[in-house]
Amino acid sequence: RVNYRTRSGGWRPIDNRLRRTGARTIRNGAGDLRIALPARLGSGSVQATRAGAGLAFAAAGAQPAAAALSGGEARFVGAFRDADLVYEAHSDALGERIVLRASDAPTSYRFVLHPTPGLRARRAAGRRSAVEFVDAHGRVAYQVLPPFAFDAAGPAVDPFRPVSMSVKRRGS
């Protein structure tokens, strides 16, 4: 069993199971990383918060799909045309997958990210296409790893060639 340190200094078991905490919100049980998902896409953003710093983000153009929960996984079936959006709660990360259900499913997806005040984005050193969100002292609060793809019918696709990620700053 893995534990995390609480604000009061004690230790508590990490609980990555996702649960509905009301009509509109899904949260992980317990841990240093706090995760909040909308129960239905379009009704709020996905949020990951640790030690007061966080990222909120939403899938642009997603349909208002409802979440189906299973343990630490939330699956939004039909989030996009011929594609599902899946989030997985881990002890130190929030995983995200887009599952394509047809060969002619869209090949480009856009997410709008909003870091908490005081965080800024930068390209991660030595990690191709990874983006870090750092505080005023340059400490990494979050890292968005480069995307990868695989085909359910065969071996993994080269994780660095067929998919890419870019970050564009909008606003102040």
PDB file of C-alpha atoms in Angstrom:
ATOM      1  CA  ARG A   1       0.000   0.000   0.000  1.00  0.00           C
ATOM      2  CA  VAL A   2       1.309   3.443  -0.941  1.00  0.00           C
ATOM      3  CA  ASN A   3       0.713   6.433   1.317  1.00  0.00           C
ATOM      4  CA  TYR A   4       0.944  10.189   0.996  1.00  0.00           C
ATOM      5  CA  ARG A   5       1.716  12.851   3.606  1.00  0.00           C
ATOM      6  CA  THR A   6      -1.299  14.917   4.658  1.00  0.00           C
ATOM      7  CA  ARG A   7      -1.198  18.654   5.404  1.00  0.00           C
ATOM      8  CA  SER A   8      -1.133  17.850   9.123  1.00  0.00           C
ATOM      9  CA  GLY A   9       1.990  15.678   8.630  1.00  0.00           C
ATOM     10  CA  GLY A  10       0.325  12.291   9.017  1.00  0.00           C
ATOM     11  CA  TRP A  11       0.232   9.477   6.473  1.00  0.00           C
ATOM     12  CA  ARG A  12      -2.826   8.246   4.586  1.00  0.00           C
ATOM     13  CA  PRO A  13      -3.293   5.594   1.882  1.00  0.00           C
ATOM     14  CA  ILE A  14      -3.559   6.850  -1.700  1.00  0.00           C
ATOM     15  CA  ASP A  15      -6.936   6.082  -3.237  1.00  0.00           C
ATOM     16  CA  ASN A  16      -7.039   6.529  -7.013  1.00  0.00           C
ATOM     17  CA  ARG A  17     -10.632   5.360  -7.422  1.00  0.00           C
ATOM     18  CA  LEU A  18     -12.816   7.934  -9.124  1.00  0.00           C
ATOM     19  CA  ARG A  19     -16.208   8.680  -7.572  1.00  0.00           C
ATOM     20  CA  ARG A  20     -19.096  11.003  -8.279  1.00  0.00           C
ATOM     21  CA  THR A  21     -19.165  13.679  -5.583  1.00  0.00           C
ATOM     22  CA  GLY A  22     -22.333  15.333  -6.846  1.00  0.00           C
ATOM     23  CA  ALA A  23     -24.313  15.614 -10.034  1.00  0.00           C
ATOM     24  CA  ARG A  24     -21.560  17.501 -11.865  1.00  0.00           C
ATOM     25  CA  THR A  25     -18.202  16.386 -10.431  1.00  0.00           C
ATOM     26  CA  ILE A  26     -16.010  13.277 -10.208  1.00  0.00           C
ATOM     27  CA  ARG A  27     -12.993  13.161  -7.852  1.00  0.00           C
ATOM     28  CA  ASN A  28     -10.246  10.775  -6.864  1.00  0.00           C
ATOM     29  CA  GLY A  29     -10.420   9.309  -3.367  1.00  0.00           C
ATOM     30  CA  ALA A  30      -7.271  10.577  -1.657  1.00  0.00           C
ATOM     31  CA  GLY A  31      -3.725  11.536  -2.526  1.00  0.00           C
ATOM     32  CA  ASP A  32      -1.211  14.309  -2.944  1.00  0.00           C
ATOM     33  CA  LEU A  33      -2.556  14.896  -6.467  1.00  0.00           C
ATOM     34  CA  ARG A  34      -6.197  15.980  -6.370  1.00  0.00           C
ATOM     35  CA  ILE A  35      -8.174  15.242  -9.530  1.00  0.00           C
ATOM     36  CA  ALA A  36     -11.568  16.653 -10.482  1.00  0.00           C
ATOM     37  CA  LEU A  37     -13.413  15.740 -13.689  1.00  0.00           C
ATOM     38  CA  PRO A  38     -16.742  16.930 -15.004  1.00  0.00           C
ATOM     39  CA  ALA A  39     -19.431  14.232 -14.880  1.00  0.00           C
ATOM     40  CA  ARG A  40     -20.327  15.302 -18.434  1.00  0.00           C
ATOM     41  CA  LEU A  41     -17.898  16.884 -20.901  1.00  0.00           C
ATOM     42  CA  GLY A  42     -18.723  20.519 -21.518  1.00  0.00           C
ATOM     43  CA  SER A  43     -20.040  21.070 -17.988  1.00  0.00           C
ATOM     44  CA  GLY A  44     -16.637  21.986 -16.551  1.00  0.00           C
ATOM     45  CA  SER A  45     -12.922  21.478 -16.953  1.00  0.00           C
ATOM     46  CA  VAL A  46     -10.615  18.677 -15.881  1.00  0.00           C
ATOM     47  CA  GLN A  47      -8.481  19.806 -12.947  1.00  0.00           C
ATOM     48  CA  ALA A  48      -5.287  18.449 -11.417  1.00  0.00           C
ATOM     49  CA  THR A  49      -3.989  20.198  -8.288  1.00  0.00           C
ATOM     50  CA  ARG A  50      -0.985  19.545  -6.056  1.00  0.00           C
ATOM     51  CA  ALA A  51       0.327  21.783  -3.267  1.00  0.00           C
ATOM     52  CA  GLY A  52      -1.797  24.729  -4.429  1.00  0.00           C
ATOM     53  CA  ALA A  53      -0.589  24.644  -8.031  1.00  0.00           C
ATOM     54  CA  GLY A  54      -2.795  23.246 -10.719  1.00  0.00           C
ATOM     55  CA  LEU A  55      -3.814  22.848 -14.301  1.00  0.00           C
ATOM     56  CA  ALA A  56      -7.351  23.063 -15.607  1.00  0.00           C
ATOM     57  CA  PHE A  57      -8.051  21.943 -19.154  1.00  0.00           C
ATOM     58  CA  ALA A  58     -10.844  21.015 -21.502  1.00  0.00           C
ATOM     59  CA  ALA A  59     -11.105  19.186 -24.804  1.00  0.00           C
ATOM     60  CA  ALA A  60     -12.116  21.731 -27.432  1.00  0.00           C
ATOM     61  CA  GLY A  61     -14.984  20.517 -29.592  1.00  0.00           C
ATOM     62  CA  ALA A  62     -15.865  17.552 -27.380  1.00  0.00           C
ATOM     63  CA  GLN A  63     -19.463  16.368 -27.324  1.00  0.00           C
ATOM     64  CA  PRO A  64     -21.358  16.419 -23.982  1.00  0.00           C
ATOM     65  CA  ALA A  65     -20.573  12.769 -23.224  1.00  0.00           C
ATOM     66  CA  ALA A  66     -21.259  11.380 -19.750  1.00  0.00           C
ATOM     67  CA  ALA A  67     -18.493   9.629 -17.813  1.00  0.00           C
ATOM     68  CA  ALA A  68     -18.607   5.877 -17.247  1.00  0.00           C
ATOM     69  CA  LEU A  69     -16.514   5.063 -14.150  1.00  0.00           C
ATOM     70  CA  SER A  70     -14.507   1.939 -13.444  1.00  0.00           C
ATOM     71  CA  GLY A  71     -11.991   2.095 -10.584  1.00  0.00           C
ATOM     72  CA  GLY A  72      -9.549   4.870 -11.424  1.00  0.00           C
ATOM     73  CA  GLU A  73     -10.812   5.287 -14.984  1.00  0.00           C
ATOM     74  CA  ALA A  74     -13.412   7.674 -16.433  1.00  0.00           C
ATOM     75  CA  ARG A  75     -14.427   6.939 -20.037  1.00  0.00           C
ATOM     76  CA  PHE A  76     -16.360   9.492 -22.062  1.00  0.00           C
ATOM     77  CA  VAL A  77     -17.796   7.375 -24.899  1.00  0.00           C
ATOM     78  CA  GLY A  78     -18.480   9.418 -28.026  1.00  0.00           C
ATOM     79  CA  ALA A  79     -16.543  12.461 -26.826  1.00  0.00           C
ATOM     80  CA  PHE A  80     -15.536  13.017 -30.449  1.00  0.00           C
ATOM     81  CA  ARG A  81     -16.743  11.570 -33.728  1.00  0.00           C
ATOM     82  CA  ASP A  82     -15.622   7.925 -33.661  1.00  0.00           C
ATOM     83  CA  ALA A  83     -13.426   8.526 -30.602  1.00  0.00           C
ATOM     84  CA  ASP A  84     -13.674   8.208 -26.817  1.00  0.00           C
ATOM     85  CA  LEU A  85     -11.793  10.271 -24.248  1.00  0.00           C
ATOM     86  CA  VAL A  86     -10.423   8.345 -21.258  1.00  0.00           C
ATOM     87  CA  TYR A  87      -8.834   9.674 -18.058  1.00  0.00           C
ATOM     88  CA  GLU A  88      -6.919   7.473 -15.608  1.00  0.00           C
ATOM     89  CA  ALA A  89      -6.109   8.552 -12.043  1.00  0.00           C
ATOM     90  CA  HIS A  90      -2.654   7.506 -10.824  1.00  0.00           C
ATOM     91  CA  SER A  91      -0.909   8.319  -7.553  1.00  0.00           C
ATOM     92  CA  ASP A  92       1.284  10.988  -9.168  1.00  0.00           C
ATOM     93  CA  ALA A  93      -0.325  11.655 -12.568  1.00  0.00           C
ATOM     94  CA  LEU A  94      -3.499  11.957 -14.552  1.00  0.00           C
ATOM     95  CA  GLY A  95      -3.356   9.857 -17.698  1.00  0.00           C
ATOM     96  CA  GLU A  96      -5.324  10.744 -20.797  1.00  0.00           C
ATOM     97  CA  ARG A  97      -6.116   8.643 -23.857  1.00  0.00           C
ATOM     98  CA  ILE A  98      -8.109   9.237 -26.995  1.00  0.00           C
ATOM     99  CA  VAL A  99      -9.378   5.890 -28.266  1.00  0.00           C
ATOM    100  CA  LEU A 100     -10.133   5.959 -31.985  1.00  0.00           C
ATOM    101  CA  ARG A 101     -12.982   3.624 -32.924  1.00  0.00           C
ATOM    102  CA  ALA A 102     -12.759   3.948 -36.701  1.00  0.00           C
ATOM    103  CA  SER A 103     -10.006   4.349 -39.274  1.00  0.00           C
ATOM    104  CA  ASP A 104     -11.546   7.623 -40.484  1.00  0.00           C
ATOM    105  CA  ALA A 105     -11.835   9.184 -37.008  1.00  0.00           C
ATOM    106  CA  PRO A 106     -10.420  12.715 -36.693  1.00  0.00           C
ATOM    107  CA  THR A 107      -6.641  12.841 -36.406  1.00  0.00           C
ATOM    108  CA  SER A 108      -6.280  16.180 -34.651  1.00  0.00           C
ATOM    109  CA  TYR A 109      -7.516  17.132 -31.180  1.00  0.00           C
ATOM    110  CA  ARG A 110      -7.122  20.371 -29.257  1.00  0.00           C
ATOM    111  CA  PHE A 111      -7.111  20.982 -25.511  1.00  0.00           C
ATOM    112  CA  VAL A 112      -7.269  24.375 -23.818  1.00  0.00           C
ATOM    113  CA  LEU A 113      -5.072  24.538 -20.693  1.00  0.00           C
ATOM    114  CA  HIS A 114      -5.277  27.063 -17.879  1.00  0.00           C
ATOM    115  CA  PRO A 115      -2.469  26.870 -15.299  1.00  0.00           C
ATOM    116  CA  THR A 116      -2.978  28.476 -11.899  1.00  0.00           C
ATOM    117  CA  PRO A 117      -1.489  31.974 -11.575  1.00  0.00           C
ATOM    118  CA  GLY A 118       2.276  31.848 -11.147  1.00  0.00           C
ATOM    119  CA  LEU A 119       2.854  28.843 -13.433  1.00  0.00           C
ATOM    120  CA  ARG A 120       4.276  29.239 -16.916  1.00  0.00           C
ATOM    121  CA  ALA A 121       4.821  26.776 -19.724  1.00  0.00           C
ATOM    122  CA  ARG A 122       8.205  25.884 -21.158  1.00  0.00           C
ATOM    123  CA  ARG A 123       9.540  23.133 -23.384  1.00  0.00           C
ATOM    124  CA  ALA A 124      11.050  20.354 -21.270  1.00  0.00           C
ATOM    125  CA  ALA A 125      14.795  19.906 -21.669  1.00  0.00           C
ATOM    126  CA  GLY A 126      15.727  16.546 -23.146  1.00  0.00           C
ATOM    127  CA  ARG A 127      12.117  15.366 -23.610  1.00  0.00           C
ATOM    128  CA  ARG A 128      10.999  15.671 -27.194  1.00  0.00           C
ATOM    129  CA  SER A 129       7.716  17.605 -27.337  1.00  0.00           C
ATOM    130  CA  ALA A 130       7.151  17.499 -23.558  1.00  0.00           C
ATOM    131  CA  VAL A 131       5.939  20.704 -21.925  1.00  0.00           C
ATOM    132  CA  GLU A 132       6.580  21.647 -18.305  1.00  0.00           C
ATOM    133  CA  PHE A 133       4.641  24.090 -16.171  1.00  0.00           C
ATOM    134  CA  VAL A 134       7.043  25.736 -13.738  1.00  0.00           C
ATOM    135  CA  ASP A 135       6.668  28.132 -10.803  1.00  0.00           C
ATOM    136  CA  ALA A 136       8.491  31.455 -10.342  1.00  0.00           C
ATOM    137  CA  HIS A 137      11.589  29.592  -9.047  1.00  0.00           C
ATOM    138  CA  GLY A 138      11.733  27.299 -12.085  1.00  0.00           C
ATOM    139  CA  ARG A 139      10.501  24.237 -10.158  1.00  0.00           C
ATOM    140  CA  VAL A 140       8.419  21.867 -12.260  1.00  0.00           C
ATOM    141  CA  ALA A 141       4.849  21.640 -10.968  1.00  0.00           C
ATOM    142  CA  TYR A 142       3.429  19.627 -13.895  1.00  0.00           C
ATOM    143  CA  GLN A 143       4.687  17.961 -17.019  1.00  0.00           C
ATOM    144  CA  VAL A 144       2.645  17.183 -20.117  1.00  0.00           C
ATOM    145  CA  LEU A 145       4.392  14.299 -21.842  1.00  0.00           C
ATOM    146  CA  PRO A 146       4.491  13.966 -25.622  1.00  0.00           C
ATOM    147  CA  PRO A 147       1.595  12.070 -27.155  1.00  0.00           C
ATOM    148  CA  PHE A 148       2.009   8.609 -28.615  1.00  0.00           C
ATOM    149  CA  ALA A 149      -0.122   6.300 -30.687  1.00  0.00           C
ATOM    150  CA  PHE A 150      -0.659   2.586 -31.016  1.00  0.00           C
ATOM    151  CA  ASP A 151      -2.841   0.425 -33.194  1.00  0.00           C
ATOM    152  CA  ALA A 152      -5.072  -2.077 -31.412  1.00  0.00           C
ATOM    153  CA  ALA A 153      -4.522  -4.528 -34.257  1.00  0.00           C
ATOM    154  CA  GLY A 154      -0.750  -4.560 -34.212  1.00  0.00           C
ATOM    155  CA  PRO A 155       2.568  -3.394 -32.758  1.00  0.00           C
ATOM    156  CA  ALA A 156       3.101   0.073 -31.338  1.00  0.00           C
ATOM    157  CA  VAL A 157       3.509   2.909 -33.787  1.00  0.00           C
ATOM    158  CA  ASP A 158       6.742   4.911 -33.506  1.00  0.00           C
ATOM    159  CA  PRO A 159       5.803   7.186 -30.559  1.00  0.00           C
ATOM    160  CA  PHE A 160       7.727  10.203 -31.897  1.00  0.00           C
ATOM    161  CA  ARG A 161       6.775  10.418 -35.561  1.00  0.00           C
ATOM    162  CA  PRO A 162       3.038  10.137 -36.233  1.00  0.00           C
ATOM    163  CA  VAL A 163       1.758  12.400 -33.487  1.00  0.00           C
ATOM    164  CA  SER A 164       2.874  15.773 -32.206  1.00  0.00           C
ATOM    165  CA  MET A 165       2.003  18.395 -29.636  1.00  0.00           C
ATOM    166  CA  SER A 166       2.341  22.152 -29.631  1.00  0.00           C
ATOM    167  CA  VAL A 167       1.568  24.873 -27.117  1.00  0.00           C
ATOM    168  CA  LYS A 168       0.271  28.301 -28.128  1.00  0.00           C
ATOM    169  CA  ARG A 169      -0.057  31.090 -25.617  1.00  0.00           C
ATOM    170  CA  ARG A 170      -3.334  33.003 -25.681  1.00  0.00           C
ATOM    171  CA  GLY A 171      -4.044  36.012 -23.501  1.00  0.00           C
ATOM    172  CA  SER A 172      -1.882  37.227 -20.658  1.00  0.00           C
TER     173      SER A 172
END
